[in-house]
mmCIF file of C-alpha atoms in Angstrom:
data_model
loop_
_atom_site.group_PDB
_atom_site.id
_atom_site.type_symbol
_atom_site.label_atom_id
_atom_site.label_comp_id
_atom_site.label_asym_id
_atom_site.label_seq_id
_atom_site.Cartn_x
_atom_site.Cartn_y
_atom_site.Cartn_z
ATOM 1 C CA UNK A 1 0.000 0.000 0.000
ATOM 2 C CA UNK A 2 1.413 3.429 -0.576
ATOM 3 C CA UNK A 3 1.877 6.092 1.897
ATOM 4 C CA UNK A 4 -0.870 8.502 0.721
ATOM 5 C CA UNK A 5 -3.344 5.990 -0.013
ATOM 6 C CA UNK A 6 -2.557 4.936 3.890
ATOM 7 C CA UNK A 7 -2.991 8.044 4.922
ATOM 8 C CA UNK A 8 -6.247 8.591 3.060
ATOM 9 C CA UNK A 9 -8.539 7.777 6.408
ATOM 10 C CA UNK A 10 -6.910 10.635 8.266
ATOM 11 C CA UNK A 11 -8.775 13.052 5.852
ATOM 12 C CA UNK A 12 -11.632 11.998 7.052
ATOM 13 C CA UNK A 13 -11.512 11.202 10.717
ATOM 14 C CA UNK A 14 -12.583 13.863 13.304
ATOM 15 C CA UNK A 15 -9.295 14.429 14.488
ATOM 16 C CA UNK A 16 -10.052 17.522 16.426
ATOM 17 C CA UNK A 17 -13.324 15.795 18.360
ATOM 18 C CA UNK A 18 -10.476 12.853 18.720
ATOM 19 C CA UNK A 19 -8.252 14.938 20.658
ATOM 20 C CA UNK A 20 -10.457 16.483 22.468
ATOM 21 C CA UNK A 21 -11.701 13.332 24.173
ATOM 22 C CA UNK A 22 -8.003 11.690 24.210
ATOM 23 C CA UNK A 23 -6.930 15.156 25.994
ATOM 24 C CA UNK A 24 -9.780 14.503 28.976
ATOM 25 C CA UNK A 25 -9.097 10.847 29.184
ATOM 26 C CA UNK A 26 -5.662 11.717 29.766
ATOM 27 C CA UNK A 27 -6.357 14.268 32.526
ATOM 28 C CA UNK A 28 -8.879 12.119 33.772
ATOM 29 C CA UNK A 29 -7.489 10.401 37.427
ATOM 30 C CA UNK A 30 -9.762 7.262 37.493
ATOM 31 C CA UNK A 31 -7.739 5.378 40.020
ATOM 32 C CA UNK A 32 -7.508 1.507 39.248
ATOM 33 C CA UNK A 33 -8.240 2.270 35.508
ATOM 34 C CA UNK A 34 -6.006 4.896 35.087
ATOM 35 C CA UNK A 35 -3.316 2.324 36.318
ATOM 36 C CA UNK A 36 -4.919 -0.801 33.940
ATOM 37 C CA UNK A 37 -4.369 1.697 31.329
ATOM 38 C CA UNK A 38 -0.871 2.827 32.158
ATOM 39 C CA UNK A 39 0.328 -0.832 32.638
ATOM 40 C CA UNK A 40 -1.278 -1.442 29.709
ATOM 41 C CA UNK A 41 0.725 1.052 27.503
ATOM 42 C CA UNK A 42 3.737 0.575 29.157
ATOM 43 C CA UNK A 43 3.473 -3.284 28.088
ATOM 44 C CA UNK A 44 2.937 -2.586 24.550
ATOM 45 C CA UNK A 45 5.409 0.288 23.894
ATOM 46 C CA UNK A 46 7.795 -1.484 26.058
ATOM 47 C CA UNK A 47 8.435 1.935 28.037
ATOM 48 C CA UNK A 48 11.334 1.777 30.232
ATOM 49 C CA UNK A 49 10.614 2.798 33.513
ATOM 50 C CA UNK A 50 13.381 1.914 35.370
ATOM 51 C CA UNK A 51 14.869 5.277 33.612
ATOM 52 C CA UNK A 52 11.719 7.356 35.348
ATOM 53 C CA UNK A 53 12.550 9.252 38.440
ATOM 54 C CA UNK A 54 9.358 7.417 39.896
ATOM 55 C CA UNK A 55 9.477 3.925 38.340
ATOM 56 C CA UNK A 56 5.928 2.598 40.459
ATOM 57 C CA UNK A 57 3.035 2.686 37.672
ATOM 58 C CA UNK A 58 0.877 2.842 40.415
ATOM 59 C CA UNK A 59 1.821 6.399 41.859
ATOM 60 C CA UNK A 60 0.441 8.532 38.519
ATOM 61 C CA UNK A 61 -2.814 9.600 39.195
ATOM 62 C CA UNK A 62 -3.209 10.582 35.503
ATOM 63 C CA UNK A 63 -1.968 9.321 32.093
ATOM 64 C CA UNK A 64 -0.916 13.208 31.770
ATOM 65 C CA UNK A 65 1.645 12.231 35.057
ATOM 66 C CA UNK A 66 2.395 9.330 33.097
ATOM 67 C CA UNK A 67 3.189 10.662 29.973
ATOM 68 C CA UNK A 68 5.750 13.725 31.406
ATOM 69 C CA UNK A 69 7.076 11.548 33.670
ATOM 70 C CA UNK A 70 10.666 12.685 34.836
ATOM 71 C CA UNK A 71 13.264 11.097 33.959
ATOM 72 C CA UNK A 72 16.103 9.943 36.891
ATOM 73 C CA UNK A 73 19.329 12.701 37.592
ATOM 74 C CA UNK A 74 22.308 11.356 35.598
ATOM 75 C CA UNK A 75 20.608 8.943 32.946
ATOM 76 C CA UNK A 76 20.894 11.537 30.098
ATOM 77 C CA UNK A 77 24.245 12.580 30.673
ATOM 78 C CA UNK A 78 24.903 15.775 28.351
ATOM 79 C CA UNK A 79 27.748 15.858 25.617
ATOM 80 C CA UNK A 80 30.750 18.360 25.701
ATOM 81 C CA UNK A 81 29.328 20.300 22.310
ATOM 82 C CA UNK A 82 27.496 23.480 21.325
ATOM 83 C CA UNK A 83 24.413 21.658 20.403
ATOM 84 C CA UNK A 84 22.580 18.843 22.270
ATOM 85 C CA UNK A 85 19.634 16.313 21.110
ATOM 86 C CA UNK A 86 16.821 17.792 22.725
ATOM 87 C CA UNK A 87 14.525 15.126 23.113
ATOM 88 C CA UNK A 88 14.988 11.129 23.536
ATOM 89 C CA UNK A 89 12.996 9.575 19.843
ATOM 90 C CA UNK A 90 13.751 9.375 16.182
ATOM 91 C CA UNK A 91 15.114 11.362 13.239
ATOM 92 C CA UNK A 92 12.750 12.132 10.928
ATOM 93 C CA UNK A 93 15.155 14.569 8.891
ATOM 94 C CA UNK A 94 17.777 17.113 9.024
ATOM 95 C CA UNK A 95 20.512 19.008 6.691
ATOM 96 C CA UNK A 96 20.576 21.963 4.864
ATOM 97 C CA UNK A 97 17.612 24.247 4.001
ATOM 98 C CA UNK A 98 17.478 24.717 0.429
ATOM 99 C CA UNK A 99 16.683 28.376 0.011
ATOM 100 C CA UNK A 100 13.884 28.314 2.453
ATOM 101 C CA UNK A 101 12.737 24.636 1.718
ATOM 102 C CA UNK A 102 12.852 22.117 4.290
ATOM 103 C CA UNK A 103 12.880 18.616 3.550
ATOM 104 C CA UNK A 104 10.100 16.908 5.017
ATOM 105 C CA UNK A 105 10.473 12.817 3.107
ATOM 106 C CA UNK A 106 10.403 11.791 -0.719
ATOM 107 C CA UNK A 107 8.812 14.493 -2.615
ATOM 108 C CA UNK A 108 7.836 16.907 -0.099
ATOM 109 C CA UNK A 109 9.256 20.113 1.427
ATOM 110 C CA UNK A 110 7.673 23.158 2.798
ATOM 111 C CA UNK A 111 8.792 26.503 3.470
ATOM 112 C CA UNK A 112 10.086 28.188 6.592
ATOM 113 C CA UNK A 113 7.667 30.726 6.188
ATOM 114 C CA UNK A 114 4.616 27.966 6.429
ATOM 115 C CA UNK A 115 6.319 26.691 9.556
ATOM 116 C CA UNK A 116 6.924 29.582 11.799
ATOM 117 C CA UNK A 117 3.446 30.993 10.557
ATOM 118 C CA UNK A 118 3.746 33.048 8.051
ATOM 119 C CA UNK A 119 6.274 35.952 9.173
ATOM 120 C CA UNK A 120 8.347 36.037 6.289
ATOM 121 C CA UNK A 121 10.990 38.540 8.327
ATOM 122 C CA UNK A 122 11.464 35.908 10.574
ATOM 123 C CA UNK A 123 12.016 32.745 8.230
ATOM 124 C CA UNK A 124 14.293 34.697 6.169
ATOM 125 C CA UNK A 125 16.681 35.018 8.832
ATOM 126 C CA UNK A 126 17.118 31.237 8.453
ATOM 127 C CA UNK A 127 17.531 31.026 4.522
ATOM 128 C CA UNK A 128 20.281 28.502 3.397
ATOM 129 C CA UNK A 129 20.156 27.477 7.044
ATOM 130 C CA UNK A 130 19.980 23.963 8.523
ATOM 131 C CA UNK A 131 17.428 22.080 10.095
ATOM 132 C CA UNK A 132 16.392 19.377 11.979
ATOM 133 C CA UNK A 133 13.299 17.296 12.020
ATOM 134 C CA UNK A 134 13.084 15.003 15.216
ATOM 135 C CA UNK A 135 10.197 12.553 15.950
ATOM 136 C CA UNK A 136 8.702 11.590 19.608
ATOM 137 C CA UNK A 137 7.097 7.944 19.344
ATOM 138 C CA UNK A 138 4.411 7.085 22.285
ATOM 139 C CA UNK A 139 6.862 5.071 24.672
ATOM 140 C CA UNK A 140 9.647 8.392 24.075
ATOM 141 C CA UNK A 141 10.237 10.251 26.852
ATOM 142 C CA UNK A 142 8.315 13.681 26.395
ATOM 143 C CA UNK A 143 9.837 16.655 27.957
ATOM 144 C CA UNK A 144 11.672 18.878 25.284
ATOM 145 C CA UNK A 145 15.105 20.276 26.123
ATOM 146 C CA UNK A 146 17.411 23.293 25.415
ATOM 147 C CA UNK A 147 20.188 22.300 22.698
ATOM 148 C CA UNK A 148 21.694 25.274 23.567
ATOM 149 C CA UNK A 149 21.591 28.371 26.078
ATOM 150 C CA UNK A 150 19.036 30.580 24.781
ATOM 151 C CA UNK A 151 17.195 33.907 25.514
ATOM 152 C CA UNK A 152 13.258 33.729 24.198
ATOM 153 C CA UNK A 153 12.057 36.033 22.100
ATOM 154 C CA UNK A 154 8.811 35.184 21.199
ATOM 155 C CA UNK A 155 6.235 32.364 20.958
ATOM 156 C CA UNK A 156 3.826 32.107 18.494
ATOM 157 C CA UNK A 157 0.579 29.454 18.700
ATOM 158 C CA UNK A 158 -0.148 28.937 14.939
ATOM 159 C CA UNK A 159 -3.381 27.052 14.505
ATOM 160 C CA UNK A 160 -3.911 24.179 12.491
ATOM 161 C CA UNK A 161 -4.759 20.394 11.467
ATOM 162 C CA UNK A 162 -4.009 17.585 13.909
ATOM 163 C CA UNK A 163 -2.520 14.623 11.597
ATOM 164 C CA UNK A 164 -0.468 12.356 12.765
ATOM 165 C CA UNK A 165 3.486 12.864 12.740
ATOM 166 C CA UNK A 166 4.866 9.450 12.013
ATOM 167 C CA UNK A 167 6.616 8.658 9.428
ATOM 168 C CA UNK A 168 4.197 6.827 7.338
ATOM 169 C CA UNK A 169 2.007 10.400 7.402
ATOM 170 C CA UNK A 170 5.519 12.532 7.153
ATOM 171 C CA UNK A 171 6.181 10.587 3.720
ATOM 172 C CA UNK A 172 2.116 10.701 2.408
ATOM 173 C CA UNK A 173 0.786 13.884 3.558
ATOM 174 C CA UNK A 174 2.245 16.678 1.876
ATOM 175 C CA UNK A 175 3.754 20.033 4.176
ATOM 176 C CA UNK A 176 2.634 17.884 7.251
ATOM 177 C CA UNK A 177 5.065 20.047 9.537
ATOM 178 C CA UNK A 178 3.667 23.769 8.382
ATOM 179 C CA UNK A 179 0.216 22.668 8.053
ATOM 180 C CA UNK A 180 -0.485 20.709 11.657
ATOM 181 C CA UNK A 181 -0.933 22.630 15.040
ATOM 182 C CA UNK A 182 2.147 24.368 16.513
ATOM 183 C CA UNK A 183 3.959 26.275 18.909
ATOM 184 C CA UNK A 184 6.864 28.506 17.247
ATOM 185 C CA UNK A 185 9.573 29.302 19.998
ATOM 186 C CA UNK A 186 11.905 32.250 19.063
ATOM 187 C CA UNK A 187 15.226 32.025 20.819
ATOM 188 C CA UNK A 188 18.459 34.145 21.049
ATOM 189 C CA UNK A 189 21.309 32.517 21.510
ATOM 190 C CA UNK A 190 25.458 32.900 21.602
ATOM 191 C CA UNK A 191 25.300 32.406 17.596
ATOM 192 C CA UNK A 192 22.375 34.254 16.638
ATOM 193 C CA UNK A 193 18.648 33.270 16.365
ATOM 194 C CA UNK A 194 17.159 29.739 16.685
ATOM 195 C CA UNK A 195 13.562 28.310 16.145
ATOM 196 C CA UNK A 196 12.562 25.334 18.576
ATOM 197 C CA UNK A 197 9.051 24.298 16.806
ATOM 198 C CA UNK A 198 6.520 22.117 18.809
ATOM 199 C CA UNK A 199 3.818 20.590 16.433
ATOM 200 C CA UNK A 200 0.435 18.931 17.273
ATOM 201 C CA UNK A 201 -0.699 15.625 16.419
ATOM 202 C CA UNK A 202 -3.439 13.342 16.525
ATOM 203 C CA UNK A 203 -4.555 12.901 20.633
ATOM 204 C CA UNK A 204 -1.518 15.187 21.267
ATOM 205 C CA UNK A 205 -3.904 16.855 24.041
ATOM 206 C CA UNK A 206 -1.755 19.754 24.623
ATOM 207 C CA UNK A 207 1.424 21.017 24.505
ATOM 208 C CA UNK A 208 3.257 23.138 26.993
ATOM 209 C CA UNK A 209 6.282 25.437 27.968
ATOM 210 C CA UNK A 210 8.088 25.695 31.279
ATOM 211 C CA UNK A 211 7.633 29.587 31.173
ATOM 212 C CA UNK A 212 3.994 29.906 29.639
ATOM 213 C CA UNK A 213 2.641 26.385 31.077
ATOM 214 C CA UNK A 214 -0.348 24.435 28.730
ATOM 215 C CA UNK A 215 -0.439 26.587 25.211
ATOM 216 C CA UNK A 216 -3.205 24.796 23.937
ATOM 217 C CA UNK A 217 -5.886 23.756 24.640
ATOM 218 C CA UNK A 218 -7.681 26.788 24.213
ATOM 219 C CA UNK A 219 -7.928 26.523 20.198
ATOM 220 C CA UNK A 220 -8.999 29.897 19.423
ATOM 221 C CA UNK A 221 -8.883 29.234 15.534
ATOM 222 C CA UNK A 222 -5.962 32.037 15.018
ATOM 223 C CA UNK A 223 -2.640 32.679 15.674
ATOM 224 C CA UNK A 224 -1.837 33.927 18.666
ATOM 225 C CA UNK A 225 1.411 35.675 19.638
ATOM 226 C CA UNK A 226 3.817 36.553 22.993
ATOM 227 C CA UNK A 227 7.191 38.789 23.232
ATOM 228 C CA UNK A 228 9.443 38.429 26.241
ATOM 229 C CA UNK A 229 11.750 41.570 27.051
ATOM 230 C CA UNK A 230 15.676 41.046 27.680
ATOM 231 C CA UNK A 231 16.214 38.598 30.309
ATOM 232 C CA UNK A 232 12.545 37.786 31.239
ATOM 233 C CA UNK A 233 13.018 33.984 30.422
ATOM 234 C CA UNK A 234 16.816 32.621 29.676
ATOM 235 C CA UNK A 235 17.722 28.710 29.553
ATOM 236 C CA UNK A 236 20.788 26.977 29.496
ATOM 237 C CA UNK A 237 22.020 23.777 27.379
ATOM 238 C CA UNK A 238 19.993 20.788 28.717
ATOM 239 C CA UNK A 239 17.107 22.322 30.463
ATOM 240 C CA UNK A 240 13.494 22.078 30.249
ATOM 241 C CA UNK A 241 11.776 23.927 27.749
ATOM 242 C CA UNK A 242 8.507 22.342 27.298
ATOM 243 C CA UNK A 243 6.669 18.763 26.944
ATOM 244 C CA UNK A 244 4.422 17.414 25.072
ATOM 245 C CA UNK A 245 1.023 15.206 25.936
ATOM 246 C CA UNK A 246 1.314 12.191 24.075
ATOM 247 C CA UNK A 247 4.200 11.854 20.996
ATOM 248 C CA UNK A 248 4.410 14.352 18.104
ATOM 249 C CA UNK A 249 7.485 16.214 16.306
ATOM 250 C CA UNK A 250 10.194 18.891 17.469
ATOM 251 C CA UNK A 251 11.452 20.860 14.357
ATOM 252 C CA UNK A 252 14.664 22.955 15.002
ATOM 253 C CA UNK A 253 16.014 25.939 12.767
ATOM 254 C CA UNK A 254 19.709 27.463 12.658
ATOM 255 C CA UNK A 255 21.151 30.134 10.677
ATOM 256 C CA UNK A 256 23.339 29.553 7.323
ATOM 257 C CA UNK A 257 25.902 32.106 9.250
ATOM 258 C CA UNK A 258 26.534 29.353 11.667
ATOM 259 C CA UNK A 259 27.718 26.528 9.856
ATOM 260 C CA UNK A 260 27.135 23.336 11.090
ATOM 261 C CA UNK A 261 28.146 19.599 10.911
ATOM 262 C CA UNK A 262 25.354 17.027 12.240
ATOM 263 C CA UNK A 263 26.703 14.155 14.218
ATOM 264 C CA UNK A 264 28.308 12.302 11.574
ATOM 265 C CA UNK A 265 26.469 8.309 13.436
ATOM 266 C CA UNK A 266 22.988 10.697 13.008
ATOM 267 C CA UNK A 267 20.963 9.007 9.926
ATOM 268 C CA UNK A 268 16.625 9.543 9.203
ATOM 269 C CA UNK A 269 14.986 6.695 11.219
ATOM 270 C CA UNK A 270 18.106 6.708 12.961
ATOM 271 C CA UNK A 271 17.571 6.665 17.132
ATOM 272 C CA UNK A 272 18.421 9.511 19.132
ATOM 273 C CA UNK A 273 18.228 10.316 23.129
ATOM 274 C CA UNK A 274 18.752 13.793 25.067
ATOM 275 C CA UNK A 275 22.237 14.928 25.635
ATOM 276 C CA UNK A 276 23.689 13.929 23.146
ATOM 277 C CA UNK A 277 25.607 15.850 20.457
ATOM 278 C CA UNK A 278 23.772 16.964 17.988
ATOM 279 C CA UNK A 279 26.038 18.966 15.995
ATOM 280 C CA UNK A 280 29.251 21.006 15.976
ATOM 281 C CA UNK A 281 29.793 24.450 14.846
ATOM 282 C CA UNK A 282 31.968 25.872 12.031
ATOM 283 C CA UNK A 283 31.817 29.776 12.543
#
């Protein structure tokens, strides 16, 4: 079966009634259920919770706890580089931007204008650039962190569809990145400007940032927008920026100006994990 004609009953779900009910489920603390279910997923993803800070399935009162579990001190160790893998999961993509074209699989890009929203000033800044598209799975850990220290600029809710952002739908639905819900996060840092870009899914019930808390829901139906003056929210390499509820996609942007070179063991469908490096500078 091809990839678009396997993604052909995704047109037509209700995706957005779908998350709606997955996001209070997952909220929901039903006690014994809530722990059948947990159990449950942890069985069939074969999650590894002797890596969470709180390995007893028992003690989440939610799926939500569940999901953004912490992980233990000392079990993502962080690599001696200027950028860091942000999240534990998969590589979807990553390279050079061609012009402002990102590669999303076989036969489909989209621009970095479509991704960040449509502020052209802002995409242009990351023309000829490089990119990175990184994919959570359901049994990934789910808390998204810093590759680098940064100083936020701005965040930027764009609405949008709720596909899912595996890689069967990455290679069948076309501009999947730039056309799913998403939460653009503008960030100085020691090289210039970077783009840390949080998209929706399917039963992704919400996504969140350590300095906002839950983005979404609401889903007002338009984009919505935040600035942050000089020093209101800085991060360093490795820390919490955000998490998501359930697995979807993190999509990073760099400028052409500061030359990198990816990991040279990082591959698509490759396996990555937090900490470590991600890619080394030229400039």
């Amino acid at each position: 079966m091809s990839d678009r004609l396997a993604v052909l009953p995704q047109y037509l779900m209700p995706k957005q009634a779908l998350t709606r009910l997955a996001g209070l489920f997952a909220s929901a603390r039903l006690g014994a259920l809530t722990t059948a279910v947990i159990r449950r997923f942890v069985a069939r993803y074969r999650v590894d919770m002797a890596e969470a800070a709180d390995p007893d399935i028992a003690s989440y009162a939610s799926f939500n706890d569940f999901f953004t579990r912490a992980l233990k001190p000392g079990v993502r160790p962080l690599a001696d580089g200027p950028l860091i893998c942000p999240v534990d999961g998969g590589i979807s993509q990553f390279g050079a931007i061609a012009g402002d074209q990102i590669f999303q699989a076989k036969g489909h890009s989209f621009s970095t204008t479509a991704l960040v929203g449509g502020d052209a000033a802002l995409a242009a800044q990351f023309r000829d650039g490089f990119f990175a598209n990184l994919y959570l799975s359901p049994r990934d850990y789910h808390r998204i962190h810093m590759p680098c220290d940064g100083r936020l600029r701005r965040m930027i809710h764009v609405p949008g569809a709720l596909f899912s952002v595996n890689p069967t739908t990455a290679r069948g639905v076309p501009g999947l990145f730039s056309r799913n819900e998403r939460v653009v996060c503008v960030f100085e840092g020691e090289a210039g400007p970077f783009v840390m870009v949080l998209v929706g899914a399917t039963i992704v019930g919400s996504m969140a940032t350590v300095w906002h808390g839950q983005v979404n829901p609401p889903r007002p139906g338009q984009l919505r927008e935040w600035t942050y003056p000089e020093g209101q929210v800085v991060l360093k390499q490795g820390e919490e920026m955000g998490r998501f509820l359930l697995g979807s996609t993190v999509v990073m942007l760099f400028p052409q100006r500061q030359g990198l070179d990816f990991n040279p063991g990082w591959q698509p469908g490759g396996a990555i994990r937090l900490g470590e490096l991600m890619a080394r500078t030229r400039n």
